[in-house]
Amino acid sequence: MKNKHFALFMALIMCFSFVFGAAAATEGEQIMPSTSPVSPTQEPDIADKIPEFIPDDVQTTLAEAGADIMEGAQQAHGFLNAVQKVIDTIKIFFANLINTIFPFFGIGMNDSLFG
């Protein structure tokens, strides 16, 4: 009995995900994570207290490591952006190809080869 309820619950979640995803796709909006940088807080917090406990040479090493990580992330973002553009171009090419070939053979028309 528990598995049936769990399966129904998961099906309900998938239906809502499908509906909201389809709604976003039909409106021409894509759900993307924010790429804006995180702004610092106005009030001091634990991150502001860390430099008091870490020696200067370790802070410099951590800053260099953070800069290396940021550079690698930017390179990866550029590469993935280029791959996404190639995929989008291929999708558009095949969509145009299908839109050209189907009417030529009458597929999807009233006088189709198949009907």
XYZ file of C-alpha atoms in Angstrom:
115
model
C 0.000 0.000 0.000
C 2.842 2.374 0.778
C 4.461 1.813 -2.607
C 1.218 2.656 -4.405
C 0.940 5.970 -2.545
C 4.594 6.726 -3.172
C 4.204 5.969 -6.885
C 1.142 8.207 -7.123
C 2.957 10.980 -5.276
C 5.953 10.733 -7.620
C 3.639 10.702 -10.651
C 1.961 13.854 -9.340
C 5.332 15.570 -8.922
C 6.382 14.558 -12.443
C 3.108 15.858 -13.899
C 3.535 19.229 -12.220
C 7.172 19.381 -13.390
C 6.095 18.546 -16.929
C 3.315 21.138 -16.923
C 5.503 23.939 -15.581
C 8.373 23.005 -17.892
C 6.056 22.952 -20.898
C 4.573 26.294 -19.868
C 8.038 27.828 -19.655
C 8.986 26.344 -23.035
C 5.858 27.624 -24.778
C 6.341 31.105 -23.374
C 9.848 31.206 -24.791
C 11.458 31.458 -21.392
C 14.138 29.137 -20.173
C 14.665 28.347 -16.547
C 18.322 29.089 -15.976
C 20.315 29.496 -12.797
C 21.457 32.984 -11.956
C 24.898 33.865 -13.254
C 25.155 37.157 -11.412
C 27.920 37.373 -8.825
C 26.987 37.119 -5.185
C 27.057 40.484 -3.506
C 28.628 40.850 -0.068
C 26.403 41.280 2.922
C 26.169 44.593 4.726
C 26.418 43.073 8.207
C 29.540 41.217 9.383
C 29.177 37.450 9.423
C 31.382 34.380 9.854
C 33.079 34.898 6.486
C 34.287 38.312 7.645
C 35.837 36.775 10.788
C 37.877 34.110 8.972
C 40.862 36.372 8.116
C 41.428 36.950 11.826
C 42.244 33.250 12.340
C 44.225 32.498 9.157
C 47.827 33.665 8.689
C 48.632 35.989 5.789
C 50.624 33.424 3.795
C 47.718 30.949 3.944
C 45.311 33.711 2.896
C 47.511 34.440 -0.120
C 47.628 30.744 -1.042
C 43.849 30.458 -0.716
C 43.342 33.606 -2.799
C 45.569 32.180 -5.550
C 43.726 28.859 -5.436
C 40.408 30.707 -5.651
C 41.659 32.715 -8.634
C 42.752 29.486 -10.377
C 39.362 27.907 -9.726
C 37.580 31.005 -11.041
C 39.712 31.026 -14.197
C 38.980 27.334 -14.810
C 35.268 27.895 -14.278
C 35.268 30.770 -16.765
C 37.070 28.650 -19.357
C 34.615 25.794 -18.809
C 31.686 28.206 -19.111
C 33.057 29.497 -22.415
C 33.536 25.966 -23.756
C 30.081 24.837 -22.668
C 28.555 27.989 -24.149
C 30.232 27.192 -27.489
C 28.982 23.582 -27.335
C 25.452 24.830 -26.570
C 25.567 27.160 -29.597
C 26.673 24.262 -31.838
C 23.844 22.070 -30.517
C 21.301 24.866 -31.057
C 22.575 25.396 -34.608
C 22.270 21.682 -35.368
C 18.733 21.619 -33.942
C 17.721 24.571 -36.121
C 19.311 22.955 -39.174
C 17.403 19.694 -38.683
C 14.152 21.537 -37.949
C 14.512 23.492 -41.195
C 15.443 20.323 -43.055
C 12.363 18.515 -41.767
C 10.154 21.515 -42.528
C 11.490 21.435 -46.099
C 11.366 17.665 -46.715
C 7.958 16.859 -45.181
C 5.941 19.190 -47.425
C 7.913 17.998 -50.477
C 6.733 14.411 -49.905
C 3.339 15.547 -48.661
C 3.845 14.145 -45.173
C 1.365 15.711 -42.818
C -0.789 17.041 -45.653
C -4.236 15.824 -46.691
C -2.844 14.221 -49.853
C -0.017 12.459 -48.035
C 1.778 9.392 -49.307
C 0.713 7.553 -46.155
C -2.944 8.436 -46.049
